[in-house]
Structure formats: structure tokens, C-alpha cells
Coordinates of C-alpha atoms in Angstrom, one line a residue:
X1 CA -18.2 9.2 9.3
X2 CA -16.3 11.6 6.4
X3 CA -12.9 11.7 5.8
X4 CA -12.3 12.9 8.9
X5 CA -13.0 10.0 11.0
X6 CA -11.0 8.9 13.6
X7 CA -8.7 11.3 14.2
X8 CA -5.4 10.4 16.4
X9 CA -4.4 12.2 19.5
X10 CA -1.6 13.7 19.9
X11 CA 1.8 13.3 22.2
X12 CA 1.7 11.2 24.7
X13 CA 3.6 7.3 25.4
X14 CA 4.2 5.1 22.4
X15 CA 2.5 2.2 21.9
X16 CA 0.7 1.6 18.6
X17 CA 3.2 2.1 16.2
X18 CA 3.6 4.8 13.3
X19 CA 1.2 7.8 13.3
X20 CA 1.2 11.5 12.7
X21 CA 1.4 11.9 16.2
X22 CA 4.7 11.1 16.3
X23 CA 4.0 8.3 18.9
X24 CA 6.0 5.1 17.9
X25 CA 8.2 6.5 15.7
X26 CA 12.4 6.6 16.7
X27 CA 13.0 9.0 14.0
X28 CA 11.2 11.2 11.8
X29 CA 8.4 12.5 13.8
X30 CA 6.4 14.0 11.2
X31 CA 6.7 11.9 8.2
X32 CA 4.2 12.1 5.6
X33 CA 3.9 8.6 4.1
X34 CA 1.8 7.0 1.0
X35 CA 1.6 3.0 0.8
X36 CA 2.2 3.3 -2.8
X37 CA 5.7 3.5 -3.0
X38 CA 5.9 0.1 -0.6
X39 CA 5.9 -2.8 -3.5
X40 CA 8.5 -0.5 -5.4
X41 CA 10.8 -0.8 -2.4
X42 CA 10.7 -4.3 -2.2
X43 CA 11.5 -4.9 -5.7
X44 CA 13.9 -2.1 -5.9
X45 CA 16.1 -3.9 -2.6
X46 CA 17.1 -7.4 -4.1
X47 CA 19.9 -5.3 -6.1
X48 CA 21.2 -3.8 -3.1
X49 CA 23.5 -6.3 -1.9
X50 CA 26.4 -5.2 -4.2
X51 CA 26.4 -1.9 -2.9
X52 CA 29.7 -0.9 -1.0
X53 CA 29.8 -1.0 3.2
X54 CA 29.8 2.9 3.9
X55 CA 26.9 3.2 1.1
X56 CA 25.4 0.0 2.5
X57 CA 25.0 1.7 6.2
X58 CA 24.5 5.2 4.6
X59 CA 21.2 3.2 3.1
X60 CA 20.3 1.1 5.8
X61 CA 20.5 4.2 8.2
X62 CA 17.7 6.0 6.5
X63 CA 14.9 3.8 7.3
X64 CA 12.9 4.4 10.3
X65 CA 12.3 1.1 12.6
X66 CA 8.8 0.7 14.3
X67 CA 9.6 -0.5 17.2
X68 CA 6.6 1.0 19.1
X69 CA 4.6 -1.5 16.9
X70 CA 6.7 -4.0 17.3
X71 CA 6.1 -4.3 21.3
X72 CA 2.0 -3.7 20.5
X73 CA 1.9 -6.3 18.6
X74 CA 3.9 -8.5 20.8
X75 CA 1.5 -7.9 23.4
X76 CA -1.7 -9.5 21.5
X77 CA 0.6 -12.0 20.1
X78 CA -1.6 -14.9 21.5
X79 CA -4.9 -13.4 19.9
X80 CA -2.6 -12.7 16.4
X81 CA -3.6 -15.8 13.7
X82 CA -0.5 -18.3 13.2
X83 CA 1.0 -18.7 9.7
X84 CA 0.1 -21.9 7.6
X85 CA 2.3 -22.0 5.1
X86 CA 6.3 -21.7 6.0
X87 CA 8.5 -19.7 3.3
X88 CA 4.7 -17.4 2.4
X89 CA 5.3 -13.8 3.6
X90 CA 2.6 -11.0 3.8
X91 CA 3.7 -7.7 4.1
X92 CA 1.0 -4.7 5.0
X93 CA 1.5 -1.5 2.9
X94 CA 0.3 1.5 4.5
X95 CA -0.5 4.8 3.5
X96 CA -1.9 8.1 4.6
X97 CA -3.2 11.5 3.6
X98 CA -1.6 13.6 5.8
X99 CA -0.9 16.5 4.6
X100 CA 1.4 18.4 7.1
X101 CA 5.2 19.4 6.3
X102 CA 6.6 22.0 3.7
X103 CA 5.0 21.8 0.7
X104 CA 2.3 19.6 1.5
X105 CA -0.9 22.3 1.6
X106 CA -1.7 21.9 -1.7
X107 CA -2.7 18.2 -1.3
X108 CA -5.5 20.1 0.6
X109 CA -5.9 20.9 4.4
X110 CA -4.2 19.7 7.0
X111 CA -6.7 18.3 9.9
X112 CA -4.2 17.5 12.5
X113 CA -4.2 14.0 12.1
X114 CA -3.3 11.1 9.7
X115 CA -5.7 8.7 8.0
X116 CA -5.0 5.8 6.1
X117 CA -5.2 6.7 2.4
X118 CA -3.8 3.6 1.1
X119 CA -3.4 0.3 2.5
X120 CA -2.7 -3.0 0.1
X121 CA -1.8 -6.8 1.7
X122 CA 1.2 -8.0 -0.4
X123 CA 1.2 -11.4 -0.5
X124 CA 4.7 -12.9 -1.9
X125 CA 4.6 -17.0 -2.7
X126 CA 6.8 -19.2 -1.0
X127 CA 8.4 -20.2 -4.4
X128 CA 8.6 -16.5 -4.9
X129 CA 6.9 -17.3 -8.2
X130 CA 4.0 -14.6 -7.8
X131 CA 3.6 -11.6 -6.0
X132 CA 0.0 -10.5 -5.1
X133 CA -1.6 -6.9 -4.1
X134 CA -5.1 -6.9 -2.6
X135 CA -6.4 -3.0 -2.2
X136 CA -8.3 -2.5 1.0
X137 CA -10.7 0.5 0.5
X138 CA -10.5 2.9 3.5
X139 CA -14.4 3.3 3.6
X140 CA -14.8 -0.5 4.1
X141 CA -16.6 -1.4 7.6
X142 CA -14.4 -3.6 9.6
X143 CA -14.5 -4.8 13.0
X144 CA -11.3 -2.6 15.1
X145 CA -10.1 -4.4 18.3
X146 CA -9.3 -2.1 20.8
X147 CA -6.4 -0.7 20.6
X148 CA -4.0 1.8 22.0
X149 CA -4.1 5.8 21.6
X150 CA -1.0 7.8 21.1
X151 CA -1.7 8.4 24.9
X152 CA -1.7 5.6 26.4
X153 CA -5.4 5.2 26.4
X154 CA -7.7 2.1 24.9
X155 CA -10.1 2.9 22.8
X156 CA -13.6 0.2 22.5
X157 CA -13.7 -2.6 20.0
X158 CA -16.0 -0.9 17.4
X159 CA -17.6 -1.2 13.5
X160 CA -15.8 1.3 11.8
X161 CA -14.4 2.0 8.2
X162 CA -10.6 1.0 7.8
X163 CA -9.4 4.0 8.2
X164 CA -10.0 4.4 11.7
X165 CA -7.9 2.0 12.7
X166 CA -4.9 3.6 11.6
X167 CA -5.7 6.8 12.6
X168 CA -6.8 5.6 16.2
X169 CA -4.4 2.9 16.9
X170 CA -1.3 3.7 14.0
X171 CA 0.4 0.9 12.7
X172 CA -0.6 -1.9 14.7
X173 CA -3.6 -2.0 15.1
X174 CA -3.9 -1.9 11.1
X175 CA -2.2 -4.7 11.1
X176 CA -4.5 -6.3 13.9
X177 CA -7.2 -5.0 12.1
X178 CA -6.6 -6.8 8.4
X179 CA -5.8 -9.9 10.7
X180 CA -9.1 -9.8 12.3
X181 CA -10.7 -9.4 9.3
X182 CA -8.6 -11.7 6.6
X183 CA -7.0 -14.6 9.2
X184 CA -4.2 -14.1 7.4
X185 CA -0.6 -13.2 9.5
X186 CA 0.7 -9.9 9.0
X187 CA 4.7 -10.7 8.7
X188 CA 5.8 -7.4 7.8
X189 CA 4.9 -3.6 7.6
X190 CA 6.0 -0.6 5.7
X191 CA 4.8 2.2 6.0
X192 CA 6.0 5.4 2.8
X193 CA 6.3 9.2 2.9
X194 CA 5.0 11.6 0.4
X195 CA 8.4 13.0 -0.6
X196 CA 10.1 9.6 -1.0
X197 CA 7.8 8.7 -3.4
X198 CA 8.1 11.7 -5.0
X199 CA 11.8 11.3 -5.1
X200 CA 11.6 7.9 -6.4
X201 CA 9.7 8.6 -9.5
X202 CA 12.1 11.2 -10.6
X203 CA 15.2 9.0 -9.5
X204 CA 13.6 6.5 -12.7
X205 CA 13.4 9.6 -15.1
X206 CA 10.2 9.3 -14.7
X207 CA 7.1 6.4 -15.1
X208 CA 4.9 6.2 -17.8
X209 CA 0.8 6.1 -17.7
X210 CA -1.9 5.9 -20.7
X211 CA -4.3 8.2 -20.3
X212 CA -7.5 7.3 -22.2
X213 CA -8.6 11.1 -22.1
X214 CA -7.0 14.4 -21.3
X215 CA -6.4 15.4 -17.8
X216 CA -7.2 19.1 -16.7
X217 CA -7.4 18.6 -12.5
X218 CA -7.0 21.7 -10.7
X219 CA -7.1 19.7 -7.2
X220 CA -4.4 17.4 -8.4
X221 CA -2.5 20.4 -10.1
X222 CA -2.4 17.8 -13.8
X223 CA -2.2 19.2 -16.9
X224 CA -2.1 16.1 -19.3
X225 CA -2.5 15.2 -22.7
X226 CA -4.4 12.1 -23.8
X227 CA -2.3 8.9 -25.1
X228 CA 1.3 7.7 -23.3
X229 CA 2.6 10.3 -21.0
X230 CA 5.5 10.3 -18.3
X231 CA 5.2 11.6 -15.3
X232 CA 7.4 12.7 -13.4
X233 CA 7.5 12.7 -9.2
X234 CA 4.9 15.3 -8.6
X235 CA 2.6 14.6 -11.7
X236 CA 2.4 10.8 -10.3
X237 CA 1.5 12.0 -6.9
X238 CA -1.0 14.0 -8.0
X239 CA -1.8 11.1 -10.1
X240 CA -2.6 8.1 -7.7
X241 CA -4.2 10.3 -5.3
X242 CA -6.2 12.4 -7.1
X243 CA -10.3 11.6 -6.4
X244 CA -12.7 14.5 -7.6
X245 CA -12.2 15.3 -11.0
X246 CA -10.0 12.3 -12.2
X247 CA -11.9 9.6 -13.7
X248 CA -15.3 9.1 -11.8
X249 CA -14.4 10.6 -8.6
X250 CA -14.6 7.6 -7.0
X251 CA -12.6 5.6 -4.6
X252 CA -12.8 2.5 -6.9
X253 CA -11.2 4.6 -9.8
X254 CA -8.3 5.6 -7.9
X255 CA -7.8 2.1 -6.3
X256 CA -7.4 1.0 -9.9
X257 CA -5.4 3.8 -11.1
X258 CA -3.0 3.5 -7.9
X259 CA -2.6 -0.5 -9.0
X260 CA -2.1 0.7 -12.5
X261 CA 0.4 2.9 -11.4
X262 CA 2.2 0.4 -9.3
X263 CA 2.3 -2.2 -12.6
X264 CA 3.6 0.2 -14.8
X265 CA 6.2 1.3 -12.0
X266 CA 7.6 -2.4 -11.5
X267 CA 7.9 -2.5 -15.5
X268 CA 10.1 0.2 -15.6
X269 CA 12.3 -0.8 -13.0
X270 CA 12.9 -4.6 -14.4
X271 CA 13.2 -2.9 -18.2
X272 CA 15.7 0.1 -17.7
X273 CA 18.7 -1.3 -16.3
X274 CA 17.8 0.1 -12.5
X275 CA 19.0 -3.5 -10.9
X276 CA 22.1 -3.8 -12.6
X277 CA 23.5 -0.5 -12.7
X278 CA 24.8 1.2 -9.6
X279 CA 24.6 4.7 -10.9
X280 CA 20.6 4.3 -11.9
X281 CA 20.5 2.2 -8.5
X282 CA 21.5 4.3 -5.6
X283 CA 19.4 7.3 -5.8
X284 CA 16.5 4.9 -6.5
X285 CA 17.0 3.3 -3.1
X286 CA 18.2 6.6 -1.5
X287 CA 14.8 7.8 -2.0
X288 CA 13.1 4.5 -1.6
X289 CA 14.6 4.0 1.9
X290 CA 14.6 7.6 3.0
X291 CA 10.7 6.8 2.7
X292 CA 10.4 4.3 4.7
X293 CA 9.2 3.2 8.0
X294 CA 9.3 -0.6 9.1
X295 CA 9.4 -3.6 11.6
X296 CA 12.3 -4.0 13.2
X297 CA 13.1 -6.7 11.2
X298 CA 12.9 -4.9 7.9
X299 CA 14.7 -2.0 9.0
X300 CA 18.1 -2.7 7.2
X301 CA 19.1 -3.3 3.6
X302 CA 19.8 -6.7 4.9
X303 CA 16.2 -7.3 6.7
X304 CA 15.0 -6.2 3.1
X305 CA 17.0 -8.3 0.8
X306 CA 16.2 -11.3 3.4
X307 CA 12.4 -10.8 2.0
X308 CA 12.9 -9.9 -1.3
X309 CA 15.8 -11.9 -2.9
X310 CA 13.8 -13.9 -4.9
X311 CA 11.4 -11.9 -6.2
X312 CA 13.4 -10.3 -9.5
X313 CA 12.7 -13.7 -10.8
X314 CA 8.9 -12.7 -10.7
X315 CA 7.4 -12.2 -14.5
X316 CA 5.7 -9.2 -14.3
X317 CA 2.3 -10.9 -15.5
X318 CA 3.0 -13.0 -12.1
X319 CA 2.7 -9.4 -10.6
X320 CA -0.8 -8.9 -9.7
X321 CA -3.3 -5.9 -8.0
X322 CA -6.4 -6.3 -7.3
X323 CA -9.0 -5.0 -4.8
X324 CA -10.8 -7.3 -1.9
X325 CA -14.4 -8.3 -3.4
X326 CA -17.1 -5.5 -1.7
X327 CA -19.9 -3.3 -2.3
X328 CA -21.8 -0.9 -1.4
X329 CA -22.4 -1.2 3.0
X330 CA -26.1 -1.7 3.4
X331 CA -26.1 1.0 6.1
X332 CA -24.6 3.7 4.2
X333 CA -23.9 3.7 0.2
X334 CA -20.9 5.7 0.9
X335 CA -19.2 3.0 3.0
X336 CA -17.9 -0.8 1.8
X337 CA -18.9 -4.2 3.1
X338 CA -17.2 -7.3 2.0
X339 CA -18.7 -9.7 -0.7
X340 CA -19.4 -13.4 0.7
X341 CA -18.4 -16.0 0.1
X342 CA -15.6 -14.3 -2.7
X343 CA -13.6 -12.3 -0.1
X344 CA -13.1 -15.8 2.1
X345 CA -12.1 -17.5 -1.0
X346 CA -10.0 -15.3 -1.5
X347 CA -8.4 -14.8 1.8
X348 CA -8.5 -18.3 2.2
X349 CA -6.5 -19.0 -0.9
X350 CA -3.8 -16.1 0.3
X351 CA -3.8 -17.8 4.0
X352 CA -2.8 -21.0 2.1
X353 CA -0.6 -19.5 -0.6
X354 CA -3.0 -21.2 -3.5
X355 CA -2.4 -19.5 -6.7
X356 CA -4.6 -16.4 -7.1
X357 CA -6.1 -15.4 -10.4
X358 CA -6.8 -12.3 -11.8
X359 CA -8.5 -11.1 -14.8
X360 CA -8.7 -7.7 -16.8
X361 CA -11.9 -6.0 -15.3
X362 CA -14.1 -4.0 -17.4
X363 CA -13.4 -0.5 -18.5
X364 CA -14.8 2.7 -19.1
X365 CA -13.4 5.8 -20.9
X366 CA -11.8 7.1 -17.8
X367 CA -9.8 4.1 -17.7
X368 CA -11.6 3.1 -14.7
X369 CA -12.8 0.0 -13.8
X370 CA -16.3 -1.2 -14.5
X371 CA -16.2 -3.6 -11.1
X372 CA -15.5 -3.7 -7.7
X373 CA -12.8 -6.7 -7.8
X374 CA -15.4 -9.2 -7.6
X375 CA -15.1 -13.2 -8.1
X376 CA -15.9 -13.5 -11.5
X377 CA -16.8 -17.2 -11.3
X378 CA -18.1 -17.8 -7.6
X379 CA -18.8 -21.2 -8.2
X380 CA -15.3 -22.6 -8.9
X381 CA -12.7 -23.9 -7.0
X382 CA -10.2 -21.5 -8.1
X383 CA -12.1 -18.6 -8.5
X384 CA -11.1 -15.8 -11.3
X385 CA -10.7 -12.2 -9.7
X386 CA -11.5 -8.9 -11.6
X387 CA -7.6 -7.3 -11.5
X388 CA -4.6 -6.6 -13.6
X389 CA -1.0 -7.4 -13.8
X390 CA 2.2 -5.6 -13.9
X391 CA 3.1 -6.6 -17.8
X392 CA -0.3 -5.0 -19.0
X393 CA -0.5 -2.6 -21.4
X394 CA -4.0 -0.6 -21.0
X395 CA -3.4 1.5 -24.1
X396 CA -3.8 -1.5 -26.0

């Protein structure tokens, strides 16, 4: 399967959650969303609670509840795993490369359909003392329950790559999905347009990025110079999705430069004063919650500083990405497979919030990484993973 795999239908009754169908969806029908943007939001909501009532519904008002997914979900709730550890919350991220609406052509074609571009399991401590991203690549081969077309109709339970769930079966059966696959409960979802992302960089004046090397990507429509550079909205876009002329080209380098991204966007949130100055504040979470599409019970200011209240205590190096241990699938070199036993360990130490560990992994001139997120001591009981953390500095 290409990029192209496991395209969605179209119209038809709700019943899988958010897709580019419109099926699921209240509000918003055509949405263009990017999972990047999701950990931003959720640091970015904790300062929302000082925020006056008619700005506080004006807020709350612009996210999008996914109620369609809600009521899927609720209908395999007895095959869903059960959460070990009480006060743990992961949250799913999701993203796609859809590329319909204004504007949006010269991302590249638009196919009809929505894919998931993007998809990272947040993982947020019960002492809200760490905060943990794990990328899952959109080529990996997973098991995909069956799950519900935009139609009404059930599709087989199948080996596919990732994205296929999302595009078959929306937001749920993502979520179903990384369940099957992790045994880890999915407690929340968020799900983040293009143009709110957009919107969000510039809201911070921009986010700044080392670039090891110039940048001169016609696809990506970058223009940069080598050294510190700040981009704004539409350079970042460009930035975290470009894929053919960035770095290697390949889906590894952009899943690094995405968590980069993310790190160096949570830094300049807790260094400039966004948290504790209304005026920087409210466009930030205009845009941020304009974005966004949610359960039910995230959909709210409220639902979100329920989750996130705790977490601007987080130090940033307590802010880690990293991608799920894989390799090359041994039935096609252009797909993923999980590594065994480091992907159990650790999903097992998520499932039973045990700290997780993460180490700078090896890079090349690109700035890319030189692994694939693997366990870099497999034979320990708390295993080290290839990753970075929000308070790194890769120029250094």
C-alpha cells in the first residue's frame, strides 16, 4: 500500500468518529487537522482558568466535540483494555494530511480522503511529574479491528499500516487500534487542523528551530538559512511536514524533526510569559482551540484544565518524545514492524506509569536521527530509549 491507502468513504451515518468525510463530526465538516499542535494545547490550557466568563464560553465554544467517537467506542467498551494505574492519563494525538480547503493545494494533491499523518500517545504521570510522547509511524503494520465506515458499513479485521485505520474507521478506531496494539487505555483524543496550528505559531511570534544546514525545499516552499531561525506559522508547517528534500527524506527524519519541533514549542511557551499574561494568552488559545476536535469530555476549557492543571509544573527535561522501537517490516522495506521485546517494555512501563527514559539518539548532518527509537540497553530493567526532551538544545 502507498500513501494512498485506505481511503474513507464518504457521507453516509456517523459512527467512527472524526474523518474527512465529515462523518462524526457536530461542527466543522471539513477540518484539516495535524496532531502536532495537540501537546501545545494541553500545556497552553492550564492558564485558562483566569480568563473572564464571556471569553471563557467564547473559548470553550470553538472546540469541536466527537461525539460520533464517543458512542463507537462505547460500543466495544468490554473488548477496550482497563486502566491500571488511577490519576495516569493517555491522551491520543492525531493528525492527517488532508489537504482539502482554501489554501491547502500546495501541501500537494488532494485525494479525497484523509490519512493519518501524525499520530503520538501522550502519556501524562499520575504525579504530573513527566509528560511522555511516543511517535507512531503511519507505515507501521498493525493489526485493525474491524471497524465502522463513514457508511455505516464494517470493514474485516486486517494487517495494515497505521494509517488505515484512521482513514477507514476515523477516530476510533485509531484509538482501538493503538489499544490493540499497546494494552494501554486510550483516555482522551484530540484531533488538530492545519490552520490552527498555523495560527498558533504566529500567535507566539514565532518558534525557533536550529538548522544544521541550509534549507532550499521547493515542496515545503522553505527558504532557510543555516544556524537559529524562527519560524513563523507557515515556515513551521512546511517544517514538520516536509519529507522529500528535508533531511533524508525519510519518515524517521521527520518524526524527529516534528518531536524537535514540539520541544522547542513547549520551551517557548513556559519562557515568554504566554501563561501569565492574558494579552500573549488569548490569541494563543483562540487558535489552539479553534483547532481542535475532542471527546466529549475534553471539549471545554474546563474538560481541558481538568487534564492539564498540573502539568506547568513539568520541567521541560521531564518533557519527553520519542518514537515506538521498529524496523524495517520483513515483508516490505518500506513498511514498519515493532522491535521485541523493547516496544513491550516499553508499553508495559507506560501501561504502569514507570518512569520512561530517554536518551539523545545519534545524529547526522541533517539533524536527523541516526536510530529508530530503539532500547538502547535491552537487557535492563529500566530500559534507556533513543529520544529527546523539551529543554534540549540541538545547536549545541
Amino acid at each position: 500500500m502507498g500513501d494512498d491507502a485506505g481511503t474513507a468513504a464518504s457521507g453516509g451515518e456517523a459512527g467512527h468518529g472524526a474523518s474527512a468525510s465529515g462523518g462524526g463530526l457536530k461542527r466543522r465538516r471539513r477540518r484539516r487537522r495535524l496532531g502536532i499542535a495537540g501537546i501545545v494545547v494541553v500545556v497552553l490550557a492550564g492558564g485558562a482558568a483566569g480568563v473572564g466568563w464571556a471569553v471563557y464560553a467564547k473559548l470553550s465554544g470553538n472546540i469541536t466535540s466527537d461525539e460520533a467517537a464517543a458512542a463507537e467506542l462505547a460500543r466495544y467498551e468490554k473488548e477496550r483494555p482497563t486502566s491500571l494505574v488511577r490519576g495516569a492519563q493517555n491522551v491520543l494525538l492525531i493528525g492527517s494530511d488532508s489537504r482539502s480547503g482554501d489554501g491547502n493545494s500546495r501541501y500537494g494533491r488532494d485525494s479525497g480522503t484523509e490519512r493519518s499523518d501524525t499520530t503520538i500517545l501522550l502519556h501524562l504521570a499520575a504525579g504530573r511529574d513527566s509528560a511522555t510522547a511516543v511517535s507512531l509511524p503511519r507505515d507501521l503494520m498493525v493489526q485493525v479491528p474491524a471497524c465502522h465506515r463513514p457508511d455505516g458499513s464494517l470493514t474485516e479485521p486486517a494487517l495494515q499500516q497505521f494509517n488505515y485505520a484512521f482513514a477507514t474507521g476515523g477516530s476510533a478506531c485509531s484509538i482501538r487500534t493503538v489499544e490493540k496494539l499497546t494494552g494501554i487505555r486510550i483516555d482522551h483524543h484530540v484531533v488538530v487542523d492545519f490552520e490552527g496550528f498555523k495560527e498558533m505559531v504566529d500567535a507566539l511570534d514565532g518558534v525557533e528551530v536550529c538548522l544544521r544546514k541550509p534549507v532550499d525545499d521547493k515542496d515545503a516552499k522553505l527558504k532557510l538559512p543555516a544556524g537559529r531561525v524562527t519560524l513563523d506559522g507557515e515556515q513551521a508547517l512546511g517544517y514538520v511536514r516536509a519529507r522529500k528534500s528535508l533531511g533524508d527524506g525519510s519518515d524517521t527524519d521527520r518524526m524527529d524533526r516534528q518531536q524537535r519541533f514540539l520541544g522547542a514549542l513547549v520551551n517557548k511557551v513556559q519562557s515568554n510569559g504566554v501563561l501569565l499574561n492574558p494579552v500573549k494568552l488569548y490569541p494563543v488559545l483562540d487558535a489552539a482551540t479553534s483547532s481542535l476536535t475532542t471527546d466529549p469530555n475534553l471539549a471545554s476549557l474546563r474538560g481541558l484544565y481538568d487534564l492539564v492543571r498540573g502539568l506547568r509544573g513539568i520541567p521541560t527535561e521531564r518533557v519527553q518524545f520519542l518514537t515506538v522501537p521498529r524496523e524495517s517490516y520483513a515483508g516490505d522495506a518500506n513498511r514498519d514492524q515493532l522491535v521485541q521485546p523493547d516496544a513491550e517494555k516499553l508499553f508495559t512501563r507506560l501501561r504502569t506509569d514507570e518512569p520512561v527514559t530517554v536518551t539523545a539518539a545519534r545524529r547526522d548532518q541533517s539533524g536527523g536521527s541516526g536510530n529508530s527509537g530503539e532500547a538502547g540497553d535491552t537487557e535492563s530493567p529500566a530500559p534507556t530509549f533513543s529520544g529527546n526532551t523539551a529543554d534540549e538544545d540541538v545547536c549545541e
